[in-house]
PDB file of C-alpha atoms in Angstrom:
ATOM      1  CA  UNK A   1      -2.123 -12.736 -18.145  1.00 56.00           C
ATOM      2  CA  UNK A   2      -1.279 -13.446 -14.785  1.00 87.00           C
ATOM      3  CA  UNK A   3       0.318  -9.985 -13.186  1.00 94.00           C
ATOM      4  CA  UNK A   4      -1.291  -6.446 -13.652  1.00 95.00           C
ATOM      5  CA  UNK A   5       1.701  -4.885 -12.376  1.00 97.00           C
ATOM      6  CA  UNK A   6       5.633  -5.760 -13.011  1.00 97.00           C
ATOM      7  CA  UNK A   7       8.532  -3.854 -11.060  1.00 97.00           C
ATOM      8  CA  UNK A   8      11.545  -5.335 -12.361  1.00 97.00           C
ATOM      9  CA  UNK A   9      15.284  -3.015 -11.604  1.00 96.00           C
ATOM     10  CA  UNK A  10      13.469   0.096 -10.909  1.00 96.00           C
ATOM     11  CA  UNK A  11      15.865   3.079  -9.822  1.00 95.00           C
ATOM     12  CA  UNK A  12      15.851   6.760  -9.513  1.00 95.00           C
ATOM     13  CA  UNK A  13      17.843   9.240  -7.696  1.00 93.00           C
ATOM     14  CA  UNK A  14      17.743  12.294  -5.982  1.00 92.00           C
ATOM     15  CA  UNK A  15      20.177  14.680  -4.252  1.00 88.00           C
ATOM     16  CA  UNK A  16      19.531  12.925  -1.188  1.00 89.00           C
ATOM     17  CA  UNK A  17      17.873   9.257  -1.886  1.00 91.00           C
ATOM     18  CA  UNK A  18      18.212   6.704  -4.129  1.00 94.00           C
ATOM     19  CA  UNK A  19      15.428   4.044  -4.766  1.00 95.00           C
ATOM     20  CA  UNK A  20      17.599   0.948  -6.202  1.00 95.00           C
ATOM     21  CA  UNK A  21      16.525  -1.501  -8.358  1.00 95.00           C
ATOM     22  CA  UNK A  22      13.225  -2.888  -6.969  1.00 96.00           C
ATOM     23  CA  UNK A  23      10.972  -5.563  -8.359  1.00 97.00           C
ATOM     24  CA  UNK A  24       7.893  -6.884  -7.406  1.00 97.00           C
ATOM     25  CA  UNK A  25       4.809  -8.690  -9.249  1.00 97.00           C
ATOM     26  CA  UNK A  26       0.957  -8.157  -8.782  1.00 97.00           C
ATOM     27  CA  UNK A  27      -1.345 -11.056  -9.497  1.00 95.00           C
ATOM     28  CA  UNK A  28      -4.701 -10.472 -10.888  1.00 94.00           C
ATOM     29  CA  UNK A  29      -7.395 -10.688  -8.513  1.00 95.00           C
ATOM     30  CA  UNK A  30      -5.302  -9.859  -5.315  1.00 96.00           C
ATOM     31  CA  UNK A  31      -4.822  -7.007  -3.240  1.00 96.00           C
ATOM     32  CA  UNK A  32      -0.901  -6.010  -2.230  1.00 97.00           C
ATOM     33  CA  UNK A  33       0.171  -3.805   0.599  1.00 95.00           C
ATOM     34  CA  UNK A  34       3.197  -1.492  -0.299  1.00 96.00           C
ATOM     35  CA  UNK A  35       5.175  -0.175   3.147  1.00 94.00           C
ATOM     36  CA  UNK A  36       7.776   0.800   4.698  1.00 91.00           C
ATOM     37  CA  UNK A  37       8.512   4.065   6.887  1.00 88.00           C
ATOM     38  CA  UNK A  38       8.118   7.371   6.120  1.00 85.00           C
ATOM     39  CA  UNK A  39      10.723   8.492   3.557  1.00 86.00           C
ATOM     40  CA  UNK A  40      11.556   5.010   2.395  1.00 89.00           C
ATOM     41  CA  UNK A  41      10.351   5.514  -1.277  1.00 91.00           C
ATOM     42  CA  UNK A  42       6.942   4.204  -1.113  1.00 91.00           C
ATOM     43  CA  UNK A  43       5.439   7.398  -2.914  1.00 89.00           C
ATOM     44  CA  UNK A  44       8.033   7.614  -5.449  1.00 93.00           C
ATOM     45  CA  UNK A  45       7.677   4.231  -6.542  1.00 95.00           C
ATOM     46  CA  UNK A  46       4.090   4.690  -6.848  1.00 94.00           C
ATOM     47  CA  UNK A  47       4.608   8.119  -9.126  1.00 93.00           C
ATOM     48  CA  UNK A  48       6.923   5.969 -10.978  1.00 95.00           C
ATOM     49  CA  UNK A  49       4.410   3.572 -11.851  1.00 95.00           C
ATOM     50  CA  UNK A  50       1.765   6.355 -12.849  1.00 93.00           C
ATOM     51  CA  UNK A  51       5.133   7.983 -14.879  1.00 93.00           C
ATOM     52  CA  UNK A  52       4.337  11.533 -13.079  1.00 91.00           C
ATOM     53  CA  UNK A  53       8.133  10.624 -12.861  1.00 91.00           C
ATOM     54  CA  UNK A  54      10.579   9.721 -15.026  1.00 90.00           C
ATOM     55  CA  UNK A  55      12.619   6.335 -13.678  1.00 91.00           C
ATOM     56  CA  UNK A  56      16.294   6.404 -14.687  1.00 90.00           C
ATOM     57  CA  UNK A  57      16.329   2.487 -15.111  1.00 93.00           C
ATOM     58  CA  UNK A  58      14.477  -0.715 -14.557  1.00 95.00           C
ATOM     59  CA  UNK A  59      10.695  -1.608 -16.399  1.00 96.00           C
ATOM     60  CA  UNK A  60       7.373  -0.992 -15.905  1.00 96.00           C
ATOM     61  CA  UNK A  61       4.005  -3.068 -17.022  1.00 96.00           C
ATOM     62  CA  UNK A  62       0.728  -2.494 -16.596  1.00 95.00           C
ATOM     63  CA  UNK A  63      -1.696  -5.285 -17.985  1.00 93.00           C
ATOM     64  CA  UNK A  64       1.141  -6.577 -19.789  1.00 93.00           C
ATOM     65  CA  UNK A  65       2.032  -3.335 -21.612  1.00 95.00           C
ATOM     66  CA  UNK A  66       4.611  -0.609 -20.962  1.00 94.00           C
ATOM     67  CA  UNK A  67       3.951   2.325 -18.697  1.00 94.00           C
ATOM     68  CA  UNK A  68       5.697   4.622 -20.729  1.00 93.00           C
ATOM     69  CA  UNK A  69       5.367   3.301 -24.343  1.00 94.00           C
ATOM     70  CA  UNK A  70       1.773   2.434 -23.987  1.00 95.00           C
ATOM     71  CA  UNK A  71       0.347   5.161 -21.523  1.00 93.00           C
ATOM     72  CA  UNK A  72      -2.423   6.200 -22.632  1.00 90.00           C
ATOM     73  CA  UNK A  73      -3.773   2.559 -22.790  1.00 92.00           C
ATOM     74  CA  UNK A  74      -2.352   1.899 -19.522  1.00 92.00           C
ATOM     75  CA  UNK A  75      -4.434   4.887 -18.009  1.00 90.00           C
ATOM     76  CA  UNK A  76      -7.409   3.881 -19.186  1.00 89.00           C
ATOM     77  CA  UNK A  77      -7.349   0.633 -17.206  1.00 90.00           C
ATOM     78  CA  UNK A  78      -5.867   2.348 -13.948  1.00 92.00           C
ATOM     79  CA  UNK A  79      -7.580   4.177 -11.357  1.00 90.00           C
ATOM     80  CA  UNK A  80      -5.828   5.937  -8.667  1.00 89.00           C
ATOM     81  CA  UNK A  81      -6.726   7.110  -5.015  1.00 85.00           C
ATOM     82  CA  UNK A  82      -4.430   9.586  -3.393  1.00 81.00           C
ATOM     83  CA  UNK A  83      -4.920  10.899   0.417  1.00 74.00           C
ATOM     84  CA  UNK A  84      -6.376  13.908  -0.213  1.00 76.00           C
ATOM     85  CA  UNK A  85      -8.547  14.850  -2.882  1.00 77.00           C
ATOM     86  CA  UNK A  86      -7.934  15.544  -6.882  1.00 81.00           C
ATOM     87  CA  UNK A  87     -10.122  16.862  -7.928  1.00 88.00           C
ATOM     88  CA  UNK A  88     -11.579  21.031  -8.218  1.00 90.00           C
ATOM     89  CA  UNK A  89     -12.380  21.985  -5.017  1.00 91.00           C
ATOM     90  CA  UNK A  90     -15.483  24.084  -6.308  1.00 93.00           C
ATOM     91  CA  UNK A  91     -16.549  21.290  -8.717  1.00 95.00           C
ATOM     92  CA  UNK A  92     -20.163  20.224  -7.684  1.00 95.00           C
ATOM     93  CA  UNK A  93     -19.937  15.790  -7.963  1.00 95.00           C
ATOM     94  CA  UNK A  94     -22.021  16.120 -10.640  1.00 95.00           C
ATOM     95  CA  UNK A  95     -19.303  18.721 -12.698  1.00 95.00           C
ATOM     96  CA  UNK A  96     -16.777  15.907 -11.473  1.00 94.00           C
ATOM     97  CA  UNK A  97     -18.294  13.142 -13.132  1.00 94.00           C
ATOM     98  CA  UNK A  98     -18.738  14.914 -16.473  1.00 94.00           C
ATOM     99  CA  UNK A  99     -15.183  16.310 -16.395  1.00 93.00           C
ATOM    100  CA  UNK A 100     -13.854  12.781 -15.502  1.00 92.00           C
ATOM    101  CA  UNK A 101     -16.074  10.709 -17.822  1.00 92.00           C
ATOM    102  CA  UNK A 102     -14.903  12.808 -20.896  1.00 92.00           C
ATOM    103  CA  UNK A 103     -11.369  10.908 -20.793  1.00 89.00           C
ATOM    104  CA  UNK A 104     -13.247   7.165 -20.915  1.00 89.00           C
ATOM    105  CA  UNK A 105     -14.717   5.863 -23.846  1.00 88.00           C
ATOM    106  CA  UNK A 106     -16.110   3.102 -21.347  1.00 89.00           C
ATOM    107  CA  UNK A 107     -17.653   5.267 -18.725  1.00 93.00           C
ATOM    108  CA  UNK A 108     -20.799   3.868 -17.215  1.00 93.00           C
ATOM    109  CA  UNK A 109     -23.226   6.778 -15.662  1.00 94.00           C
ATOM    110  CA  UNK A 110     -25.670   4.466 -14.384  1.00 94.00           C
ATOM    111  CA  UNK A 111     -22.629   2.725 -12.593  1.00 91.00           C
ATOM    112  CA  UNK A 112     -21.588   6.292 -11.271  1.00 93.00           C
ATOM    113  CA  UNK A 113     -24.984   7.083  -9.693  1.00 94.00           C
ATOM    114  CA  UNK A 114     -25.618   3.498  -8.475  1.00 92.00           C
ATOM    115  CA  UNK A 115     -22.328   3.939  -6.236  1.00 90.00           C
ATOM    116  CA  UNK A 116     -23.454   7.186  -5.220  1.00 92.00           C
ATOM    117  CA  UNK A 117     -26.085   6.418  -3.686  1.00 92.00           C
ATOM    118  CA  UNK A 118     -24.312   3.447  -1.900  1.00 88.00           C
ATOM    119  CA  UNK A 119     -21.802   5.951  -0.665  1.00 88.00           C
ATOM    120  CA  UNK A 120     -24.543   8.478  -0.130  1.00 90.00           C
ATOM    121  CA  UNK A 121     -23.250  11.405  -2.080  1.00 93.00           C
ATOM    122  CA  UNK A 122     -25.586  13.852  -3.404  1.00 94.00           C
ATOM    123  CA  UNK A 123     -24.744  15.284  -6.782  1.00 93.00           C
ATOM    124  CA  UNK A 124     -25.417  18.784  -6.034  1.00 94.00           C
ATOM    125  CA  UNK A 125     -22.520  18.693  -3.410  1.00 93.00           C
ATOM    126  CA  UNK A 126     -19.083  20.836  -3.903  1.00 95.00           C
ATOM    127  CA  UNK A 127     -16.370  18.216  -3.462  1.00 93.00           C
ATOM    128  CA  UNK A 128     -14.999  20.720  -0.673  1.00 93.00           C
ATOM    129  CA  UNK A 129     -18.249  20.339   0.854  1.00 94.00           C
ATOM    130  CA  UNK A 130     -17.732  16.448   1.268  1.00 92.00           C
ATOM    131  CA  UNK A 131     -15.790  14.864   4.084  1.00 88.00           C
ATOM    132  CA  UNK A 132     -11.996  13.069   3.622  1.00 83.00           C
ATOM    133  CA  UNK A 133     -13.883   9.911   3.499  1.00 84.00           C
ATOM    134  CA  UNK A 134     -16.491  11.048   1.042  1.00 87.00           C
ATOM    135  CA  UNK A 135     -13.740  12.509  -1.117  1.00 89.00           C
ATOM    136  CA  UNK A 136     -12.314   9.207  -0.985  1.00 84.00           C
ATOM    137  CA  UNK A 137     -15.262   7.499  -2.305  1.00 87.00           C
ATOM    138  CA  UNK A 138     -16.078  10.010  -4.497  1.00 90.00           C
ATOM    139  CA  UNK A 139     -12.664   8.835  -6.682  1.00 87.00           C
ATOM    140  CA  UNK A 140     -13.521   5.164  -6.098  1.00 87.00           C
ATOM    141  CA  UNK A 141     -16.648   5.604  -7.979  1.00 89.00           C
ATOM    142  CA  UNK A 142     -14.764   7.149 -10.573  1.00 90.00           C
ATOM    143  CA  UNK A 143     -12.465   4.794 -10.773  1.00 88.00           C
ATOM    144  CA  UNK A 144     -15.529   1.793 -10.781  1.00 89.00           C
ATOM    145  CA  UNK A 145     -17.580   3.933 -13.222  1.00 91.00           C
ATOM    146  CA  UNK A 146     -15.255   3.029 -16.177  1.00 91.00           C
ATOM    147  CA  UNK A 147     -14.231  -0.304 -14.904  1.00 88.00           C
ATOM    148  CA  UNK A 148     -10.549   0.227 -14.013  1.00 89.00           C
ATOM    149  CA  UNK A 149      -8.800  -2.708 -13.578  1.00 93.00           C
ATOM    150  CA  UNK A 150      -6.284  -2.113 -11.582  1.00 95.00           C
ATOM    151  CA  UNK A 151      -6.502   0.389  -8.404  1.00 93.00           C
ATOM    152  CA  UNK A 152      -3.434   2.455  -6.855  1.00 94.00           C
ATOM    153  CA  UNK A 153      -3.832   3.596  -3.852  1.00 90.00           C
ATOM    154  CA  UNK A 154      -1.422   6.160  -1.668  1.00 87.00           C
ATOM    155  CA  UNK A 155      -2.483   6.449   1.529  1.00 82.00           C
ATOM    156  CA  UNK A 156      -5.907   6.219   1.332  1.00 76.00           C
ATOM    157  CA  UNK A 157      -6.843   5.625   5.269  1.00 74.00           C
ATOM    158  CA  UNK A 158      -4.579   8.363   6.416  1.00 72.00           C
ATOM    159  CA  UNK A 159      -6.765  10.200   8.660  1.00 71.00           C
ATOM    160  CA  UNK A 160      -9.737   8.571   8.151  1.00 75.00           C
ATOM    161  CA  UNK A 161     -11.950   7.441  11.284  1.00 80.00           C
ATOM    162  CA  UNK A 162     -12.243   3.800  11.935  1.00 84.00           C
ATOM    163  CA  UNK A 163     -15.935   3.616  10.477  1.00 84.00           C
ATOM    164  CA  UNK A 164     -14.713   5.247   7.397  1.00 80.00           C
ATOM    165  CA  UNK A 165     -11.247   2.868   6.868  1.00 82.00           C
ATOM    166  CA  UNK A 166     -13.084  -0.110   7.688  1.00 85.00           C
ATOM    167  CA  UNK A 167     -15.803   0.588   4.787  1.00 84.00           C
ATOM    168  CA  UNK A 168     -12.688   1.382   2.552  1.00 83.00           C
ATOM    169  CA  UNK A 169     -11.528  -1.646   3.737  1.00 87.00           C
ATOM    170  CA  UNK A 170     -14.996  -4.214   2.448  1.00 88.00           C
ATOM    171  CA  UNK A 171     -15.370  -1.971  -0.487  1.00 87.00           C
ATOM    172  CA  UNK A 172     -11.918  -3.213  -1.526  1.00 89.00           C
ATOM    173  CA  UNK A 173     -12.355  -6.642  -0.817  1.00 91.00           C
ATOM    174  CA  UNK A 174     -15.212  -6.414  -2.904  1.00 90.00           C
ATOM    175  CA  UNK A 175     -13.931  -5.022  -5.971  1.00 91.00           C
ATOM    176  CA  UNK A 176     -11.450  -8.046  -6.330  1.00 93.00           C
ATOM    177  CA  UNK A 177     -14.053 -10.617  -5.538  1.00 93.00           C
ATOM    178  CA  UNK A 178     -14.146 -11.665  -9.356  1.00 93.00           C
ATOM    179  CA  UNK A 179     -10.885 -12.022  -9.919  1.00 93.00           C
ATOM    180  CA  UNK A 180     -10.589  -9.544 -12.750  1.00 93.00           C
ATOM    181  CA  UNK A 181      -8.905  -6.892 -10.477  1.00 94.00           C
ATOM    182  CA  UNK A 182      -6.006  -5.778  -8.040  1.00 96.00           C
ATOM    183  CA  UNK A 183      -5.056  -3.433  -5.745  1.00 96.00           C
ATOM    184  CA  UNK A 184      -1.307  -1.720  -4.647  1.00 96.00           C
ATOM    185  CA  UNK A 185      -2.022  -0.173  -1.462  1.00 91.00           C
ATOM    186  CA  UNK A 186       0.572   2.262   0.254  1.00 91.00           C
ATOM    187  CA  UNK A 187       0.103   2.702   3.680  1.00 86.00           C
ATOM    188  CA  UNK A 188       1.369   3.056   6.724  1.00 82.00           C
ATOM    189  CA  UNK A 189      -1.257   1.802   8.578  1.00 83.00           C
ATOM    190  CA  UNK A 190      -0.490  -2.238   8.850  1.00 85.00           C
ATOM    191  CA  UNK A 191      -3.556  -3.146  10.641  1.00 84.00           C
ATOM    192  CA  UNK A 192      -5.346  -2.095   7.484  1.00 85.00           C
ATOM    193  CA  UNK A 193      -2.835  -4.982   5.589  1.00 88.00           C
ATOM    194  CA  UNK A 194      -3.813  -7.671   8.218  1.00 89.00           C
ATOM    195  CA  UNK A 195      -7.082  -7.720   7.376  1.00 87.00           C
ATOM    196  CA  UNK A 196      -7.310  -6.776   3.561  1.00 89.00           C
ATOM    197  CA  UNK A 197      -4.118  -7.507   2.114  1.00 94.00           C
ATOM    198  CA  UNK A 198      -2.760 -10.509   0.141  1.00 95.00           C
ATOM    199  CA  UNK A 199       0.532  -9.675  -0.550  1.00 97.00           C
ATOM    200  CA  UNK A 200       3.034  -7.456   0.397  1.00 97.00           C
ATOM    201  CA  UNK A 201       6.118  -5.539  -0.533  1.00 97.00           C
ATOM    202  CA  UNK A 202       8.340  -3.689   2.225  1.00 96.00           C
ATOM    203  CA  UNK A 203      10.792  -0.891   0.915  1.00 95.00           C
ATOM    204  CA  UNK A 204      13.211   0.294   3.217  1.00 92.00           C
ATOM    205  CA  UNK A 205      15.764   2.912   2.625  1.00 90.00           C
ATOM    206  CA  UNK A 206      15.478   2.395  -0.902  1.00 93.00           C
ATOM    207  CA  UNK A 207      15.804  -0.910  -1.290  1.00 95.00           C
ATOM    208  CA  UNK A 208      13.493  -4.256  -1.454  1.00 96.00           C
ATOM    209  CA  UNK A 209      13.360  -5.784   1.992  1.00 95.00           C
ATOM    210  CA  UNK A 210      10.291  -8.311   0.690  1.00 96.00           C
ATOM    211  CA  UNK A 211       7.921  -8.887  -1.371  1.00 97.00           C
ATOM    212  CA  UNK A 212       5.514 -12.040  -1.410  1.00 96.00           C
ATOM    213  CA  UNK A 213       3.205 -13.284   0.522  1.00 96.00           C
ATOM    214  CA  UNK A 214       1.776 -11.375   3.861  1.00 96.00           C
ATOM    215  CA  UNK A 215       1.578 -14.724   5.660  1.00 95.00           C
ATOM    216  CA  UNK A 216       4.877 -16.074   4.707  1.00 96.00           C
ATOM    217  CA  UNK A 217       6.031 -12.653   5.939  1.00 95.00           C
ATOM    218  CA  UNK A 218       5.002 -12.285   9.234  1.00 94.00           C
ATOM    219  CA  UNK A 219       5.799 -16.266   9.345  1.00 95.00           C
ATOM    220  CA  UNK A 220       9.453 -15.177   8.585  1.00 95.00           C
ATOM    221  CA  UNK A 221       9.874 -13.404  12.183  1.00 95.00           C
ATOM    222  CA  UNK A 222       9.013 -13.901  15.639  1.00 95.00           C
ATOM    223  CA  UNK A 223       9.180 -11.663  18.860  1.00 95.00           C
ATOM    224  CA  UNK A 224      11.430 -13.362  21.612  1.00 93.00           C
ATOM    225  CA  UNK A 225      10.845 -11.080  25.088  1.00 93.00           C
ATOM    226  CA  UNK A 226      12.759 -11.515  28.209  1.00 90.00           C
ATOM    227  CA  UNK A 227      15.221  -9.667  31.248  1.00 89.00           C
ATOM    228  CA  UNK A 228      18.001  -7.940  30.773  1.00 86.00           C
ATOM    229  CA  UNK A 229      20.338 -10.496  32.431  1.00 86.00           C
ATOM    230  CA  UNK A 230      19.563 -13.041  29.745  1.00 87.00           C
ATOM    231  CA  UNK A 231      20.684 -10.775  26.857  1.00 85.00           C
ATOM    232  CA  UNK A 232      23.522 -12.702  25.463  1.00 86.00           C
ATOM    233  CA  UNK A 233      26.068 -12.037  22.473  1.00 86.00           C
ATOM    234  CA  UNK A 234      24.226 -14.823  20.805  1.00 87.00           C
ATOM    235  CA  UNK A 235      20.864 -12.796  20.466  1.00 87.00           C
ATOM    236  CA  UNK A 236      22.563  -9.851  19.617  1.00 86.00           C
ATOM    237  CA  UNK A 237      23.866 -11.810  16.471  1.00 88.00           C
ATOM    238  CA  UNK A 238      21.133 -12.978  15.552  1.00 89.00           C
ATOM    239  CA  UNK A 239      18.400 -10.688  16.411  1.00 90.00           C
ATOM    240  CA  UNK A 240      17.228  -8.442  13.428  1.00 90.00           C
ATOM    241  CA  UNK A 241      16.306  -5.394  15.579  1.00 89.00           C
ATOM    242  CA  UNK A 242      15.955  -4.875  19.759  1.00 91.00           C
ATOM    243  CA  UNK A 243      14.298  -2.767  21.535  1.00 89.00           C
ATOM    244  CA  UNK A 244      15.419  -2.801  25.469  1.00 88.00           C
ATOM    245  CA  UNK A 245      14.034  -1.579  28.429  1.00 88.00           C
ATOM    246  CA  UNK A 246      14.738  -0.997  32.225  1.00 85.00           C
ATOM    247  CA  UNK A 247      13.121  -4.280  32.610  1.00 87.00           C
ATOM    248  CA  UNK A 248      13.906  -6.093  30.143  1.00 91.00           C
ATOM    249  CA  UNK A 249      14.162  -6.384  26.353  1.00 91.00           C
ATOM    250  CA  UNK A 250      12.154  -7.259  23.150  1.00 92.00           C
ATOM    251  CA  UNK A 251      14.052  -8.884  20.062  1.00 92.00           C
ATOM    252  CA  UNK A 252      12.344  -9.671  16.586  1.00 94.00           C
ATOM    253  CA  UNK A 253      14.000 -12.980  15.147  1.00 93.00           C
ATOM    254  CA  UNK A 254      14.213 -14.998  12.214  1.00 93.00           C
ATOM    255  CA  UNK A 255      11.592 -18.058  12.670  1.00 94.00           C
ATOM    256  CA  UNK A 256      13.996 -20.377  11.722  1.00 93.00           C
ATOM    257  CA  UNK A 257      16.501 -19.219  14.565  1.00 91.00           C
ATOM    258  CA  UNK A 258      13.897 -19.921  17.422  1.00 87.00           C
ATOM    259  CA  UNK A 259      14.989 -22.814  18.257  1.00 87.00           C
ATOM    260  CA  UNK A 260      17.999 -20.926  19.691  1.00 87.00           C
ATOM    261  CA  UNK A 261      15.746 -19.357  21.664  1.00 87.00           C
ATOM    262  CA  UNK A 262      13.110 -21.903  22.987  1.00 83.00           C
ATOM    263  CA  UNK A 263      13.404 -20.590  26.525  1.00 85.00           C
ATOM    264  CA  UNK A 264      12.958 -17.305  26.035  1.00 89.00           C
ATOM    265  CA  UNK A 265       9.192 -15.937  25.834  1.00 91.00           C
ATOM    266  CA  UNK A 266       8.175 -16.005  22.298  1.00 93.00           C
ATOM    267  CA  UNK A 267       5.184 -14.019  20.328  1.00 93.00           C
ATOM    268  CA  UNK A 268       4.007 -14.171  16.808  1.00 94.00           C
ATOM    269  CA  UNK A 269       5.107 -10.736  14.844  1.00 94.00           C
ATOM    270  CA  UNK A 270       2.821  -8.745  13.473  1.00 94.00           C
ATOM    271  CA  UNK A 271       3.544  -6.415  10.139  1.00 94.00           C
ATOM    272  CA  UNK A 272       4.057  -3.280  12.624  1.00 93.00           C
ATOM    273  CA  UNK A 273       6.329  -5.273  14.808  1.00 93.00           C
ATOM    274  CA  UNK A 274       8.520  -6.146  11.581  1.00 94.00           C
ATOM    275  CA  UNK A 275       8.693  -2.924   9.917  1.00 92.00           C
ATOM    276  CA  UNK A 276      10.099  -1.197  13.917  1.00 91.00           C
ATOM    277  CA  UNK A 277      12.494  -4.057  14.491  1.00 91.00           C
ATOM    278  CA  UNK A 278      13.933  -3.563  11.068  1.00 89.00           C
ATOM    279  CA  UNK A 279      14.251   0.041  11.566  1.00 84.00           C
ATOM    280  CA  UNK A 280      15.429  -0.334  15.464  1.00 69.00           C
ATOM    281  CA  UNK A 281      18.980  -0.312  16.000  1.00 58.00           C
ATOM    282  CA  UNK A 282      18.973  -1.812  19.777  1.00 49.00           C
ATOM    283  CA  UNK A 283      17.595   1.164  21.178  1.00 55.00           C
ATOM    284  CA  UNK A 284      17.316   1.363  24.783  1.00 45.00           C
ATOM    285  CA  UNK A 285      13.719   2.391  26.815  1.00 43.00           C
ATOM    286  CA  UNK A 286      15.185   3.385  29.997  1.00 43.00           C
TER     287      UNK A 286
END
């Protein structure tokens, strides 16, 4: 097997948004950033994939098997990481891990206390007693204790300190080290996807801008910068977004159009600088 997640045609409506037939693949052993702006349908394709909702069309496998068909199975080899915490607030961790544990025939309690210690969580603590970032460990070594394979994540470094993201951050690089697991990470922090991500897949409005490769994706785009005078029909044709200023302007092109634009003061993009140019209909920054 070499994905441990296929999107292929996934839709579902609403009243007011549609998420149209996206696909995307997840190699073993890789980590894969999902993003796009707020609204966009990040979080719904996620509950999708976990079938808290009900997609009207399109498939979904897990390891190979159904989501829906084989769920149960599926389950057991998934753990998930929200951005805020899941479980009882009044639960002590040791109540967690015994209420957890009872739904995995594979659960590992050394495992469980070895990682709590490495995160340094006592047992005797309330999970409301523990901070965002401890919470967020706390289900990691849940999800580690019975050996999931595959790890969704929805916003996990959403208003987490820098310390605390960039410890997320190694612990995830870690987990796929063998090359027996994956992660889908939703964020909308894409510093976090520089540094830890492999792949990537952008929704926007609904629909599939990318998905592939991170470096073949910021590869794709470039940021030309110059005055206002040198604005030209041209650019605006070919530009993807622009941002423009009382000084000047900022333009986010297609690689393969730069030589168009060899005069012109050129940057690399970053993931940020794709996802505001995509989403920036030449504003102006007067």
């Amino acid at each position: 097997m070499t994905n441990y997640l296929e999107v292929s045609n996934l839709s579902k409506a609403f009243k007011n948004f549609e998420l149209r037939d996206i696909s995307f693949s997840l190699p073993k052993g890789y980590i894969m950033g999902l993003i796009g702006p707020n609204g966009s349908g990040k979080t719904t394709t996620i509950k999708l994939i976990l079938n808290i909702m009900k997609r009207e069309s399109g498939e979904i496998k897990i390891m190979g098997m159904d989501n829906r068909i084989d769920e149960n199975t599926v389950k057991s080899n998934l753990g998930v990481v929200f951005d805020s915490n899941c479980y009882c607030d009044d639960w002590t961790v040791a109540q967690t891990e015994k209420s957890v544990s009872a739904f995995y025939k594979n659960w590992d309690k050394s495992r469980f206390s070895s990682l709590l210690s490495r995160f340094h969580i006592e047992t005797k603590k309330k999970v409301k007693e523990l901070s965002k970032g401890m919470q967020m460990k706390l289900m990691l070594a849940c999800a580690f204790s019975y050996d999931a394979k595959l790890l969704i994540l929805d916003e996990p470094t959403s208003g987490l300190d820098p310390v605390s993201r960039d410890e997320l951050l190694s612990i995830l690089s870690e987990y796929i080290e063998d090359g027996e697991h994956s992660v889908l990470f939703s964020t909308h922090i894409t510093g976090d996807l520089e540094r830890a991500a492999d792949y990537i897949t952008y929704i926007n409005g609904g629909e599939l801008f990318y998905s592939g490769s991170k470096d073949d994706f910021v590869n794709m785009f470039c940021i030309v910068k110059g005055g206002r005078e040198e604005l030209s029909a041209e650019l605006n044709k070919k530009a993807v977004g622009i941002r423009k200023f009382s000084t000047g302007f900022e333009a986010l092109v297609k690689t393969e159009d730069l030589k168009l634009f060899s005069h012109f003061n050129i940057e690399p993009a970053k993931i940020e600088d794709i996802v505001v140019f995509t989403n920036t209909k030449g504003e102006s920054y007067e």
